[in-house]
């Protein structure tokens, strides 16, 4: 019985730390219509899943692309994949690891179009629909 209040206090303090960090380094917010699981299937039948939450892509925090992030970049370096940068550019959302990989996504009807440096592919909410439209690039 005494353990539960201590656990609640620890969880509460962790949330406070996250909020303070997000004020110092603003987090990128994915639109509600993008959040959730999206499936794609390679031409070999391998299933891929991308998960978008309010501020993460596949459990990695996405920060607003801004000069305020220079201390984070100095701390982790440009090539470590500890966090991502995100921004909205017209109809596209551009996000990725700083100076390593960058993707763009755009919602188009019942699917999203995702791509990087040329090739693009569709991802679907339904695995069955993703299997009907395999990705031709991988």
Coordinates of C-alpha atoms in Angstrom, one line a residue:
X1 CA 0.0 0.0 0.0
X2 CA 2.8 2.4 0.8
X3 CA 4.6 1.7 -2.5
X4 CA 1.7 3.1 -4.7
X5 CA 2.0 6.7 -3.6
X6 CA 5.7 6.7 -4.2
X7 CA 5.2 5.3 -7.7
X8 CA 2.6 7.9 -8.4
X9 CA 5.0 10.7 -7.3
X10 CA 7.8 9.3 -9.5
X11 CA 5.5 9.2 -12.5
X12 CA 4.3 12.7 -11.8
X13 CA 7.8 14.0 -11.6
X14 CA 8.7 12.4 -14.9
X15 CA 5.8 14.1 -16.7
X16 CA 6.9 17.4 -15.3
X17 CA 10.4 16.9 -16.6
X18 CA 9.0 16.1 -20.1
X19 CA 6.9 19.2 -20.1
X20 CA 9.8 21.4 -19.0
X21 CA 12.0 19.9 -21.7
X22 CA 9.3 20.5 -24.4
X23 CA 9.1 24.2 -23.3
X24 CA 12.9 24.5 -23.7
X25 CA 12.9 22.6 -27.0
X26 CA 9.5 22.8 -28.6
X27 CA 8.2 19.4 -29.8
X28 CA 6.7 19.0 -33.3
X29 CA 3.0 18.1 -33.3
X30 CA 1.8 15.6 -36.0
X31 CA -1.8 16.4 -37.2
X32 CA -4.5 14.2 -35.7
X33 CA -5.3 12.6 -39.1
X34 CA -1.7 11.3 -39.3
X35 CA -1.4 9.8 -35.8
X36 CA -1.7 6.1 -35.3
X37 CA -0.4 3.0 -37.1
X38 CA 0.3 2.9 -40.8
X39 CA 1.2 -0.3 -42.7
X40 CA 3.2 -0.9 -45.9
X41 CA 4.2 -4.2 -47.5
X42 CA 7.4 -4.8 -49.5
X43 CA 7.2 -6.6 -52.8
X44 CA 8.7 -9.6 -51.0
X45 CA 5.8 -9.6 -48.5
X46 CA 7.6 -8.1 -45.5
X47 CA 5.3 -6.0 -43.4
X48 CA 6.4 -2.6 -42.1
X49 CA 4.6 -0.5 -39.5
X50 CA 5.1 3.2 -38.9
X51 CA 3.6 4.7 -35.7
X52 CA 2.9 8.3 -35.3
X53 CA 1.9 9.8 -32.0
X54 CA 1.4 13.5 -31.1
X55 CA 5.1 14.1 -30.8
X56 CA 6.9 10.9 -31.8
X57 CA 7.6 8.8 -34.9
X58 CA 8.3 5.1 -34.0
X59 CA 9.0 6.1 -30.4
X60 CA 11.5 8.8 -31.3
X61 CA 10.8 12.4 -30.2
X62 CA 10.4 14.8 -33.0
X63 CA 11.3 18.5 -32.2
X64 CA 10.4 21.6 -34.2
X65 CA 13.2 22.4 -36.6
X66 CA 14.6 25.5 -35.0
X67 CA 18.0 27.1 -34.1
X68 CA 17.0 26.6 -30.4
X69 CA 18.0 22.9 -30.9
X70 CA 21.7 23.7 -31.4
X71 CA 22.5 22.6 -27.7
X72 CA 20.9 19.2 -28.4
X73 CA 22.8 18.9 -31.7
X74 CA 26.1 19.8 -29.9
X75 CA 25.3 17.3 -27.1
X76 CA 24.4 14.3 -29.3
X77 CA 26.2 15.2 -32.5
X78 CA 24.7 15.4 -35.9
X79 CA 24.8 11.7 -36.8
X80 CA 23.4 10.0 -33.6
X81 CA 19.8 9.0 -34.0
X82 CA 18.6 10.2 -30.6
X83 CA 15.9 12.6 -31.9
X84 CA 14.3 13.9 -35.1
X85 CA 13.5 17.3 -36.5
X86 CA 10.1 18.1 -38.0
X87 CA 8.5 20.9 -39.9
X88 CA 5.4 21.6 -42.1
X89 CA 6.2 22.7 -45.6
X90 CA 3.0 23.5 -47.5
X91 CA 1.0 20.2 -47.7
X92 CA 4.0 18.1 -46.7
X93 CA 5.3 17.2 -43.3
X94 CA 9.1 16.9 -43.4
X95 CA 10.8 15.1 -40.6
X96 CA 14.0 13.0 -40.0
X97 CA 17.3 12.7 -38.3
X98 CA 19.4 15.9 -38.5
X99 CA 21.6 15.8 -41.7
X100 CA 21.2 12.0 -42.1
X101 CA 17.7 10.9 -43.3
X102 CA 14.7 13.0 -44.1
X103 CA 11.2 11.8 -45.1
X104 CA 8.1 13.7 -46.2
X105 CA 4.5 12.6 -45.7
X106 CA 1.3 13.8 -47.1
X107 CA -2.2 12.6 -46.4
X108 CA -4.1 11.6 -49.5
X109 CA -7.5 10.1 -49.0
X110 CA -7.4 6.8 -47.1
X111 CA -3.6 6.6 -47.2
X112 CA -0.5 8.6 -46.6
X113 CA 2.2 9.1 -49.2
X114 CA 5.7 8.8 -47.7
X115 CA 8.9 9.3 -49.5
X116 CA 12.5 10.3 -49.4
X117 CA 14.8 11.8 -52.0
X118 CA 12.7 10.7 -55.0
X119 CA 10.9 7.4 -54.4
X120 CA 7.6 7.5 -52.6
X121 CA 5.2 4.8 -51.4
X122 CA 1.7 4.6 -49.9
X123 CA 1.0 3.5 -46.3
X124 CA -2.5 2.4 -45.2
X125 CA -4.3 2.1 -41.9
X126 CA -5.3 -1.5 -42.8
X127 CA -2.8 -4.3 -43.3
X128 CA -5.2 -6.0 -45.8
X129 CA -5.2 -2.8 -48.0
X130 CA -1.4 -2.5 -47.7
X131 CA -1.0 -6.1 -48.9
X132 CA -3.1 -5.2 -52.0
X133 CA -0.7 -2.4 -52.8
X134 CA 2.8 -3.6 -52.2
X135 CA 5.7 -1.1 -52.3
X136 CA 7.8 -1.6 -55.4
X137 CA 11.0 -0.2 -54.1
X138 CA 11.9 -2.7 -51.3

